[in-house]
Short mmCIF file of N, CA and C in Angstrom, two decimals:
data_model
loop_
_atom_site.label_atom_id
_atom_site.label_comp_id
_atom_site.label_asym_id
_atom_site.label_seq_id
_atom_site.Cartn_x
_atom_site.Cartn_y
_atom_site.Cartn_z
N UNK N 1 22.12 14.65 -5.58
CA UNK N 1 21.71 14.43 -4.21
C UNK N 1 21.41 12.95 -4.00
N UNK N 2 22.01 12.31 -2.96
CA UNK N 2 21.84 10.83 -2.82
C UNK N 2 21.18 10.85 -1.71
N UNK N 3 19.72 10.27 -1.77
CA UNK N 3 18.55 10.01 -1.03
C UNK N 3 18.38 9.17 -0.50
N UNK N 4 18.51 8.93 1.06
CA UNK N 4 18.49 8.45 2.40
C UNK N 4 16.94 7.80 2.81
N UNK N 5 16.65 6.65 2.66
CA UNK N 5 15.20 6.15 3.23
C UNK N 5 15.17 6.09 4.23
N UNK N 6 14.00 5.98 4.96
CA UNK N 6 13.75 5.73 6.59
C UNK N 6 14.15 4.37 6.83
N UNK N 7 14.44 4.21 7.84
CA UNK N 7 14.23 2.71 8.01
C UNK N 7 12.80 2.09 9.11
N UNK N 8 12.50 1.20 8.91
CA UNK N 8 11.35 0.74 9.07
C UNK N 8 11.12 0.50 10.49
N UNK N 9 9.73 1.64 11.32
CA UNK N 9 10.10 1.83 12.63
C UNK N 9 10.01 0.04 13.09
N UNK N 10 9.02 -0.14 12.99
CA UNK N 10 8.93 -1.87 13.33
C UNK N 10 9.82 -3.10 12.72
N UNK N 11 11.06 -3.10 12.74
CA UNK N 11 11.66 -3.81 11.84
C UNK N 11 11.13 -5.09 12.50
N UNK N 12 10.78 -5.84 13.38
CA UNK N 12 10.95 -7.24 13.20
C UNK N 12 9.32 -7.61 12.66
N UNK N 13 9.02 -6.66 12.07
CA UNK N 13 7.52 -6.78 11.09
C UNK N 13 8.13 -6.93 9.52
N UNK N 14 9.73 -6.51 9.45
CA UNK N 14 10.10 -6.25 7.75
C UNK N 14 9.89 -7.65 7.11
N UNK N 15 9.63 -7.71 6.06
CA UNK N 15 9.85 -8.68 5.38
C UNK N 15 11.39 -8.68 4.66
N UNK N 16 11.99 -10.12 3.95
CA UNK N 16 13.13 -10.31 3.71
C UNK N 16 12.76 -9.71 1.93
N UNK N 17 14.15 -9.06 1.69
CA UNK N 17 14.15 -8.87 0.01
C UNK N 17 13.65 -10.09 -1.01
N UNK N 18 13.65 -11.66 -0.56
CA UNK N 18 13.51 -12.84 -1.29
C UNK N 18 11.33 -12.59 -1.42
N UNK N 19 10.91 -12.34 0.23
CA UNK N 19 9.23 -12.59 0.43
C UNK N 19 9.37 -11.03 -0.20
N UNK N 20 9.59 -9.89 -0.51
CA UNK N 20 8.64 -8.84 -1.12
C UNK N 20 9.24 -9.12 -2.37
N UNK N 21 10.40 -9.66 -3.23
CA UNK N 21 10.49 -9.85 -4.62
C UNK N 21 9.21 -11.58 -5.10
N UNK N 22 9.07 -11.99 -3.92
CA UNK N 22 8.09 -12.98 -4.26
C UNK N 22 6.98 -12.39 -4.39
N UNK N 23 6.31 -11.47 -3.55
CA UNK N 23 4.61 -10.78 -3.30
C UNK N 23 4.76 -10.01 -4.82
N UNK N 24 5.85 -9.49 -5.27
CA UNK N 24 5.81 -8.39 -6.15
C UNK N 24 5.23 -9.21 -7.52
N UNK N 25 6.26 -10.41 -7.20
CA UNK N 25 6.05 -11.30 -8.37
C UNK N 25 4.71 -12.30 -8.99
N UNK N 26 3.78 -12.68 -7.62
CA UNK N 26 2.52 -12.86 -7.54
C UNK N 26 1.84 -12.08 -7.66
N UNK N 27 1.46 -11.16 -6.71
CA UNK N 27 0.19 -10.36 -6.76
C UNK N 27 0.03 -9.43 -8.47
N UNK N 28 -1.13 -9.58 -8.43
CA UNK N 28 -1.97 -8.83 -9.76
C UNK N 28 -1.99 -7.47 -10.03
N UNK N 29 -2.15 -6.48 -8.82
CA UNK N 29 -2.30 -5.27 -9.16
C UNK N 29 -1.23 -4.55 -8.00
N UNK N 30 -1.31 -3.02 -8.06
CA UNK N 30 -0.71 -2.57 -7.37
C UNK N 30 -0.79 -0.99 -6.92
N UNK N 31 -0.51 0.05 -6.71
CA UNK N 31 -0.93 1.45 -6.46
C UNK N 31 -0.23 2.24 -6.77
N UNK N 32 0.37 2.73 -8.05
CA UNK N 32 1.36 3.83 -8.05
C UNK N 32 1.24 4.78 -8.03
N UNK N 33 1.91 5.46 -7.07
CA UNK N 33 1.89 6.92 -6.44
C UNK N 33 2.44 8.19 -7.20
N UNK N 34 2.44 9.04 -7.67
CA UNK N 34 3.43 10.04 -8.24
C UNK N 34 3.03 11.51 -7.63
N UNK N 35 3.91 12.49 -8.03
CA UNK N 35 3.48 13.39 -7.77
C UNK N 35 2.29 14.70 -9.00
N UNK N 36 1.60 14.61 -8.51
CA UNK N 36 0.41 14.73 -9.55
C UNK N 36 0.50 16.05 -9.32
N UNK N 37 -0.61 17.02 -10.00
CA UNK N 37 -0.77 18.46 -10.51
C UNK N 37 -0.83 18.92 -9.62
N UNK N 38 -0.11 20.56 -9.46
CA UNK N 38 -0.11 21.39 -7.90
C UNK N 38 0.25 20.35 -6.94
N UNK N 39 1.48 19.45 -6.76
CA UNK N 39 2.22 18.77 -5.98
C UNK N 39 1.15 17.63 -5.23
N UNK N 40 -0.13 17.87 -5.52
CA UNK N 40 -0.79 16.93 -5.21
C UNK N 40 -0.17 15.65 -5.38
N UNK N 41 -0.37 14.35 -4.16
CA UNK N 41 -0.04 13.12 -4.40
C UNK N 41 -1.50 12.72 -5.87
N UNK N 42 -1.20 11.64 -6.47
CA UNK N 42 -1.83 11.15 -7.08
C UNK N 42 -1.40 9.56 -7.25
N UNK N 43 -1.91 8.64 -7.00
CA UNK N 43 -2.63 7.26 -7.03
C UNK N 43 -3.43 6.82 -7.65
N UNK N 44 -3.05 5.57 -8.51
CA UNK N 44 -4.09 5.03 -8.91
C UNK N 44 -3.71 3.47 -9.38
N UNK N 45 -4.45 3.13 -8.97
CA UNK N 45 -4.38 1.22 -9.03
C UNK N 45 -3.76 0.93 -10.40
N UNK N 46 -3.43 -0.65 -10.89
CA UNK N 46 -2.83 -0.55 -11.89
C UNK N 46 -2.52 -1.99 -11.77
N UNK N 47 -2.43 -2.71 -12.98
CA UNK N 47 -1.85 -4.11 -13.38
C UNK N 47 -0.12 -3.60 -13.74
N UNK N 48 0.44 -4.59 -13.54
CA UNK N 48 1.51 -4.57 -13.69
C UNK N 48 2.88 -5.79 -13.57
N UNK N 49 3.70 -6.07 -13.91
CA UNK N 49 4.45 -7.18 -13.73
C UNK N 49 5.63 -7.04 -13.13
N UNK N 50 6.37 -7.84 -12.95
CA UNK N 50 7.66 -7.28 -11.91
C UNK N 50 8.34 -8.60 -12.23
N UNK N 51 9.72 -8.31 -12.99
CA UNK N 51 10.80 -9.61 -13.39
C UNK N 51 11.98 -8.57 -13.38
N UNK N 52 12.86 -9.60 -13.48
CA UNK N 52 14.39 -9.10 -13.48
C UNK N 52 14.87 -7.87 -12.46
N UNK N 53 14.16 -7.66 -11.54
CA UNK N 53 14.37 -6.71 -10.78
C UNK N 53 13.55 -5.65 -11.44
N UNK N 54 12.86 -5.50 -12.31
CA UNK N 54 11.97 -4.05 -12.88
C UNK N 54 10.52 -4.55 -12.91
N UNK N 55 10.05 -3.37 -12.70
CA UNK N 55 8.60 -3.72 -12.56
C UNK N 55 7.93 -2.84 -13.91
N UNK N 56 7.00 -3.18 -14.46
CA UNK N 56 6.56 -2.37 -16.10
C UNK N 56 5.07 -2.74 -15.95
N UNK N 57 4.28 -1.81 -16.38
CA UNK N 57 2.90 -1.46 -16.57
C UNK N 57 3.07 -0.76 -17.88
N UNK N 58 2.00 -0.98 -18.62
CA UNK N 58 0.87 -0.08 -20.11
C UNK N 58 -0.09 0.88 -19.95
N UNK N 59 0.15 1.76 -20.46
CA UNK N 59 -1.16 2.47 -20.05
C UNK N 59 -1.19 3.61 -21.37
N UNK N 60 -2.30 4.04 -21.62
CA UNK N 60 -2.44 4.66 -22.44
C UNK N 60 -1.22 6.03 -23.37
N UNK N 61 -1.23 6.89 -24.66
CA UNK N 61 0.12 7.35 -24.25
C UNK N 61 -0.31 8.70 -24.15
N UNK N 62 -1.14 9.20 -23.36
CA UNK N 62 -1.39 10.27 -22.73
C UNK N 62 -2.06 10.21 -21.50
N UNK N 63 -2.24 11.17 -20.67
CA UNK N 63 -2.66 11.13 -19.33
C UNK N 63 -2.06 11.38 -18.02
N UNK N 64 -2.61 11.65 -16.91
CA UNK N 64 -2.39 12.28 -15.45
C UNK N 64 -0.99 11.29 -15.26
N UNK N 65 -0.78 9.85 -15.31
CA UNK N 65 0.46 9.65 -14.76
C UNK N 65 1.47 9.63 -15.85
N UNK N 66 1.83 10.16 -16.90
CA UNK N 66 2.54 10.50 -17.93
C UNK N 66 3.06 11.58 -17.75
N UNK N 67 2.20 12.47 -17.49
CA UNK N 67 2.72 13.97 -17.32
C UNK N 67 3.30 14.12 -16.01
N UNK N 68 2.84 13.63 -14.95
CA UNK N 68 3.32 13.43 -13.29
C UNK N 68 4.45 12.78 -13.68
N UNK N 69 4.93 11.38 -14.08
CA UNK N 69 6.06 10.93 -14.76
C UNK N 69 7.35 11.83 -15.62
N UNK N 70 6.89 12.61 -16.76
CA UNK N 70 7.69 13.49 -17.44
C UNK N 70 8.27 14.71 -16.34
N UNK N 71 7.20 15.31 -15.79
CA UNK N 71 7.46 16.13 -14.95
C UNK N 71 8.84 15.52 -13.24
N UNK N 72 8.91 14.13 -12.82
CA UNK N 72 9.21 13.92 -11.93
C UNK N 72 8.76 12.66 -11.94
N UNK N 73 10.28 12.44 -12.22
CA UNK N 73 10.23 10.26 -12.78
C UNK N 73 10.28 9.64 -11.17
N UNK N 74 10.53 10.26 -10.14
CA UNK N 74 10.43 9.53 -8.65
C UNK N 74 9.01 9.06 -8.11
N UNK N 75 8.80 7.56 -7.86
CA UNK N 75 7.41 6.87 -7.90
C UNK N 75 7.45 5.95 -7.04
N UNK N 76 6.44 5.83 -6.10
CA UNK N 76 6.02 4.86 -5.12
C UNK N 76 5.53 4.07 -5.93
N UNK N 77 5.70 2.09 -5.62
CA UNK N 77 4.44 1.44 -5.84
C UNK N 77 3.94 0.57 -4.37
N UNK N 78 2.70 0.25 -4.43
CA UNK N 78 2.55 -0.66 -3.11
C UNK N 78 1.56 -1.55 -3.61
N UNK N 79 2.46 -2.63 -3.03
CA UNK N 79 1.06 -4.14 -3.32
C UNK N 79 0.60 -4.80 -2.11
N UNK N 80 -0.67 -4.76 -1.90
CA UNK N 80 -1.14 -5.40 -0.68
C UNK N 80 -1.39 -6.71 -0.66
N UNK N 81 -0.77 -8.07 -0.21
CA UNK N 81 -0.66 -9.14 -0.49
C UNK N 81 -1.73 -9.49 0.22
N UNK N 82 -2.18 -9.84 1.47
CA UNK N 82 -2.77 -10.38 2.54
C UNK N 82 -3.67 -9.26 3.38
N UNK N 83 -4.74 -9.20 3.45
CA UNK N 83 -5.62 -8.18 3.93
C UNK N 83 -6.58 -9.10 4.72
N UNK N 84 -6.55 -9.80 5.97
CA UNK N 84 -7.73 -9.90 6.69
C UNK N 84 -8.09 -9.74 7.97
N UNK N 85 -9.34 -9.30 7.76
CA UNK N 85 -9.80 -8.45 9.08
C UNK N 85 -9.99 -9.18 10.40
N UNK N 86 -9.76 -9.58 11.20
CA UNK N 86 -9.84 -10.18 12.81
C UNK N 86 -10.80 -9.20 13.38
N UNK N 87 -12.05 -9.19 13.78
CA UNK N 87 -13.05 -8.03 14.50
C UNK N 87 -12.49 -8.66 16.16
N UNK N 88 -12.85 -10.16 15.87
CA UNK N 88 -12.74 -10.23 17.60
C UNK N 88 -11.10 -9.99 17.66
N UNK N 89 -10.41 -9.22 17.17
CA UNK N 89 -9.24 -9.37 18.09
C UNK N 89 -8.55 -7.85 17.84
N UNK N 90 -9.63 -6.89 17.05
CA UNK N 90 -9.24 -5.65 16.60
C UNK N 90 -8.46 -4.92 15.75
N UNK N 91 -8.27 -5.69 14.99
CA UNK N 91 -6.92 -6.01 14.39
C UNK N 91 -7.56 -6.73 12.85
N UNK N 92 -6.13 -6.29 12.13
CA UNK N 92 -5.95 -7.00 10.41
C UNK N 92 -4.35 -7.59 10.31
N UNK N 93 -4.74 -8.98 9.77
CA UNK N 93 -3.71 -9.67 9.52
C UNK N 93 -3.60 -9.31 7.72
N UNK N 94 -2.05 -8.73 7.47
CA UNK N 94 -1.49 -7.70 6.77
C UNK N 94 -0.27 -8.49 6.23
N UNK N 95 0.11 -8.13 5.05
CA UNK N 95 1.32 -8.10 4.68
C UNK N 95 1.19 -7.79 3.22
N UNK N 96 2.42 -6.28 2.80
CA UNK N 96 2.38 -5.35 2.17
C UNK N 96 3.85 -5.31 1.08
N UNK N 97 4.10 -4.65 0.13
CA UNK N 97 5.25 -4.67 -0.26
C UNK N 97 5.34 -2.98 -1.08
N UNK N 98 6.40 -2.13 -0.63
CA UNK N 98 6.11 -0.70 -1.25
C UNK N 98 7.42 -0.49 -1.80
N UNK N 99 7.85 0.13 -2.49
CA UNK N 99 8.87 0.03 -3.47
C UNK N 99 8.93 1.55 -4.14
N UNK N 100 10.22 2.20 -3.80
CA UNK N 100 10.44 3.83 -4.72
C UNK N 100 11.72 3.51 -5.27
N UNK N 101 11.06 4.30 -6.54
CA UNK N 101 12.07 4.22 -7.75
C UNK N 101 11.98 5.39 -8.76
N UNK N 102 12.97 5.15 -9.83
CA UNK N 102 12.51 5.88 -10.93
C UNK N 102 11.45 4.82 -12.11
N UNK N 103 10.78 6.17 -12.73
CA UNK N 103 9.99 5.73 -13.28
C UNK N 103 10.84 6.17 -15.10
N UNK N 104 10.76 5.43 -16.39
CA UNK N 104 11.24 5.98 -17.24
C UNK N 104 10.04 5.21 -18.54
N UNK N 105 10.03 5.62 -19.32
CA UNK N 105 8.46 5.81 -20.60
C UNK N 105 9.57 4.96 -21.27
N UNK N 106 9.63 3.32 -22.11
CA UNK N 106 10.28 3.15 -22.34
C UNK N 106 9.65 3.49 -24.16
N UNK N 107 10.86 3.38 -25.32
CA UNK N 107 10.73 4.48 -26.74
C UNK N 107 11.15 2.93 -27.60
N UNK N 108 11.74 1.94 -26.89
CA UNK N 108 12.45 1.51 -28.08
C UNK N 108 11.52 0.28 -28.03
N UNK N 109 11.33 0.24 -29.37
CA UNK N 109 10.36 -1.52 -29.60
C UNK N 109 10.53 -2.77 -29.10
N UNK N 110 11.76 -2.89 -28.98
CA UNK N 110 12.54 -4.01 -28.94
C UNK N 110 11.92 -4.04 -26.58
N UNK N 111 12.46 -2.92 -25.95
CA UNK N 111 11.88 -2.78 -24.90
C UNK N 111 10.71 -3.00 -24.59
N UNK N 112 9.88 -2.31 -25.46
CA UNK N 112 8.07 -2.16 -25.39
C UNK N 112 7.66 -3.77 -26.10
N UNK N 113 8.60 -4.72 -26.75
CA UNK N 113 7.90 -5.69 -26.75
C UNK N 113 8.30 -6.99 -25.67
N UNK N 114 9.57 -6.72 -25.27
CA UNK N 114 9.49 -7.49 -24.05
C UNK N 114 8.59 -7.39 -22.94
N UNK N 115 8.28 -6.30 -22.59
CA UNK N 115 7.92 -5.84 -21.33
C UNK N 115 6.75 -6.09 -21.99
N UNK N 116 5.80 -6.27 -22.92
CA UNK N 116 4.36 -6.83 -23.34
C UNK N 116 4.76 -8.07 -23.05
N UNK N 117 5.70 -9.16 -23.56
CA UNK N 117 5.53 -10.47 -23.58
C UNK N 117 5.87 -10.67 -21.90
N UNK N 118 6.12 -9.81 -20.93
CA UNK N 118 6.21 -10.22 -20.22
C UNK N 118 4.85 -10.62 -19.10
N UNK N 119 3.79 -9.21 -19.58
CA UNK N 119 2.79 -8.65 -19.11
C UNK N 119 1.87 -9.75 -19.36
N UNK N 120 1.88 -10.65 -20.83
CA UNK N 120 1.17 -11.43 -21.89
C UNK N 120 1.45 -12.79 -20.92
N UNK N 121 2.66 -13.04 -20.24
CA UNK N 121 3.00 -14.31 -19.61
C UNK N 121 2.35 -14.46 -18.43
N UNK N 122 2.24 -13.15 -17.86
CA UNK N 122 1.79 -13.18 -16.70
C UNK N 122 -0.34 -13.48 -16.29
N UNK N 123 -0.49 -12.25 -16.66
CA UNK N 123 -1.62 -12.04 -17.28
C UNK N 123 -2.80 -13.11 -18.32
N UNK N 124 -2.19 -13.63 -19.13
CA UNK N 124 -2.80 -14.36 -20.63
C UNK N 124 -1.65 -15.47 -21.00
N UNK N 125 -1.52 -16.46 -20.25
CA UNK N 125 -0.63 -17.39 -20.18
C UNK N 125 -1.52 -18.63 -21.30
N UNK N 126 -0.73 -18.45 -22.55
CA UNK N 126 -0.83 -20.04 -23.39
C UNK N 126 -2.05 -19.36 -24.21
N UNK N 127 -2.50 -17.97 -24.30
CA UNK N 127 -3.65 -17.63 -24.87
C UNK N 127 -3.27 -17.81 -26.24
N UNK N 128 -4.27 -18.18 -27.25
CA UNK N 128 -3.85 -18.04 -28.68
C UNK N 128 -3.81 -16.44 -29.14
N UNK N 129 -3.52 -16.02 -30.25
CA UNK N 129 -3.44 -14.68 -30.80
C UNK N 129 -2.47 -13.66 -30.12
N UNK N 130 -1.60 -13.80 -29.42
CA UNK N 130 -0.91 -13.36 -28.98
C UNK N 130 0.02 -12.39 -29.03
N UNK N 131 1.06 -12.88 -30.21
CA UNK N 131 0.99 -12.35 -31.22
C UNK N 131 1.05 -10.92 -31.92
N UNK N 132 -0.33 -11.56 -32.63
CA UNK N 132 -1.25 -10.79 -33.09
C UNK N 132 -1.71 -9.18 -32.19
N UNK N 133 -1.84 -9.84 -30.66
CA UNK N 133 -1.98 -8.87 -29.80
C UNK N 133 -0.86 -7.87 -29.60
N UNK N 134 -0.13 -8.19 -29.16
CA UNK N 134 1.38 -7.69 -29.33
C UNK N 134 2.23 -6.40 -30.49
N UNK N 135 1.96 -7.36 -31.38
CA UNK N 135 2.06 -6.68 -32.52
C UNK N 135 0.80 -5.41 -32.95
N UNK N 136 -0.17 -5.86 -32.48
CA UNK N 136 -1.29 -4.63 -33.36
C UNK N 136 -0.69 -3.88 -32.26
N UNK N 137 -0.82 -3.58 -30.84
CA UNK N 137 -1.02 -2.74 -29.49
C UNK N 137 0.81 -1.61 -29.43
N UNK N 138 1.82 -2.08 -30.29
CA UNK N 138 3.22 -2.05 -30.16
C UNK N 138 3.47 -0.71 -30.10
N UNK N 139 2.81 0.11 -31.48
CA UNK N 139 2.92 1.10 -31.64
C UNK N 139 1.88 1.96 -31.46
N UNK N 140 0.91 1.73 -30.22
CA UNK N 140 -0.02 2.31 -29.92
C UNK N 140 0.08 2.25 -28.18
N UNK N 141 0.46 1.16 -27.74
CA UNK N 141 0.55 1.97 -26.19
C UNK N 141 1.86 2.03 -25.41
N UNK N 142 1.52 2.62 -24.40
CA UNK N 142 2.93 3.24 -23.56
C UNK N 142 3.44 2.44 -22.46
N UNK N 143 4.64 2.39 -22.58
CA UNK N 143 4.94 1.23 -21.49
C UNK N 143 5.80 1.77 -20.33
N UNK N 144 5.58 1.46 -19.17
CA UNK N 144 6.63 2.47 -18.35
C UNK N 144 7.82 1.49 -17.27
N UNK N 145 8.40 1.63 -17.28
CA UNK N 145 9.84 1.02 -16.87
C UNK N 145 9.64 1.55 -15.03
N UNK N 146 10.11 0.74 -14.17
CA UNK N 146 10.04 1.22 -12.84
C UNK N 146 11.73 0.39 -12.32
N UNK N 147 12.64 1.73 -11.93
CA UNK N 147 13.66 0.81 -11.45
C UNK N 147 13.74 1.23 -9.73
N UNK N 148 13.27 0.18 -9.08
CA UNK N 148 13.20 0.38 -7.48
C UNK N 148 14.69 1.03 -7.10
N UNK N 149 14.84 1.91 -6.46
CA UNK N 149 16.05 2.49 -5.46
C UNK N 149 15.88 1.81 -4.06
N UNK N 150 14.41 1.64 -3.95
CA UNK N 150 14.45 0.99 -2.16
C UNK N 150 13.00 0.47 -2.09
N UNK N 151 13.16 -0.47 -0.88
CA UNK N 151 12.04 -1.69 -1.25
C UNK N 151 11.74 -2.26 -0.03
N UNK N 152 10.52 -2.13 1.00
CA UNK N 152 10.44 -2.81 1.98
C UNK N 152 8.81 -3.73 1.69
N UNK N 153 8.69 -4.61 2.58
CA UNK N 153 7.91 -5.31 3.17
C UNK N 153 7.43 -5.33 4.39
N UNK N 154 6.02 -5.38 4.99
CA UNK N 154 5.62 -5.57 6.49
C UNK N 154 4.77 -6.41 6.48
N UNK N 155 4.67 -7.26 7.67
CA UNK N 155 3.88 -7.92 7.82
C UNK N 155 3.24 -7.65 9.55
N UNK N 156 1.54 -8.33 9.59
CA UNK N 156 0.80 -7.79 10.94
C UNK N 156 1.91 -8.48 11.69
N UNK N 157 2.16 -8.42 12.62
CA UNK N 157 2.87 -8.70 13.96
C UNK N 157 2.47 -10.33 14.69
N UNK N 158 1.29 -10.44 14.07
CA UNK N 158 0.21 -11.99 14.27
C UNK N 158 1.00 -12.86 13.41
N UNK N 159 1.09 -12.28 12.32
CA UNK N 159 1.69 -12.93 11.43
C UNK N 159 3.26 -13.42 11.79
N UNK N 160 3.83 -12.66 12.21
CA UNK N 160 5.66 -12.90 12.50
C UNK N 160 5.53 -13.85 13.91
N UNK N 161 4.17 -13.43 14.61
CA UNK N 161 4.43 -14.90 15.83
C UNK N 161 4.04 -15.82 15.34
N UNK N 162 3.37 -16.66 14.28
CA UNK N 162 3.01 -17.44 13.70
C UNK N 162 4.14 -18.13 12.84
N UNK N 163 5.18 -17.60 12.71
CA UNK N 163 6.06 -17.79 11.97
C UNK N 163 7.23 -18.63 12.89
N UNK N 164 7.34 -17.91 13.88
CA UNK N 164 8.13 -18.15 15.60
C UNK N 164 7.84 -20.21 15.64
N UNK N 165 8.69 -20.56 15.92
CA UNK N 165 9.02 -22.35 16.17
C UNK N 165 8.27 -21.55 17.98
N UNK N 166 7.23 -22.89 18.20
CA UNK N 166 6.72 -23.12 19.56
C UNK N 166 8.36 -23.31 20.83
N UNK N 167 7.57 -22.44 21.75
CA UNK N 167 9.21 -22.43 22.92
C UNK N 167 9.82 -21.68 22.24
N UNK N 168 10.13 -20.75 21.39
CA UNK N 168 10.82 -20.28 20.86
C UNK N 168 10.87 -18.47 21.33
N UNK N 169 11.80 -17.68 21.72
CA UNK N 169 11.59 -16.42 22.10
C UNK N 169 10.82 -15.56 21.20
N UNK N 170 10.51 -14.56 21.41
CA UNK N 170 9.42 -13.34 20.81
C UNK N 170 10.32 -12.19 20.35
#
């Protein structure tokens, strides 16, 4: 079955594929979604890195998003770049990046140690013991592979007129 996304009711809020592979690539944390026990959604925050087009997180090698994973590798992530609140004007100046994909547990070392040195670059840049870190953690935690199928960006609407050249149409 080949799966059809919405398209984004507000498009001139989308962001371009270049600004959400940039937000993905900055921001620190993120929210991955799966489908959790009795079809329940389940969420939960998460460090994570995003290169070469894949995004990879560690996490322990048991637990709620492992089994939600084994059971049904299809996974939201969302990173909230820009969050601020405007009271006098009712409103939050926003810009978001959400991303569904498959999710896959990666097995082979050679995988599970890139995707550490990548986590290690991001994260613990120039740290000594490194390494050391790497190597003890290799065969003890779980690394999970995320390959996006579809990928948008939004930004508040404040934001995209701000962007607009003065005299310029809306």
């Amino acid at each position: 079955m080949i799966m059809t996304f919405r398209e984004m009711r507000r498009s001139r809020q989308a962001l371009s594929q270049a600004d959400c592979e940039k937000i993905l690539k900055t921001a620190t944390a993120g929210v991955l979604a799966v489908t959790g026990d009795g079809g329940y959604p389940y969420a939960v925050p998460l460090s994570y890195v995003y290169a070469e087009g894949r995004l990879y997180f560690h996490c322990a090698g048991s637990g709620h998003k492992l089994d939600a994973i084994s059971a049904d590798d299809r996974v939201s992530f969302c990173v909230i770049d820009r969050d601020e609140i405007h009271p006098e004007k009712f409103t939050t100046f926003f810009r978001s990046v959400i991303l569904f994909g498959r999710a896959r547990i990666l097995e082979d070392a050679g995988e599970k140690r890139a995707a550490l040195e990548l986590l290690a670059d991001k994260y613990s840049p120039g740290q000594s013991g490194r390494e050391e870190e790497i190597s003890g953690q290799l065969n003890r935690v779980c690394i999970v592979e995320i390959t996006p199928e579809h990928m948008t960006g939004k930004e508040a609407i404040e934001l995209v007129k701000q962007k607009k050249p003065s005299g310029g149409k809306s």
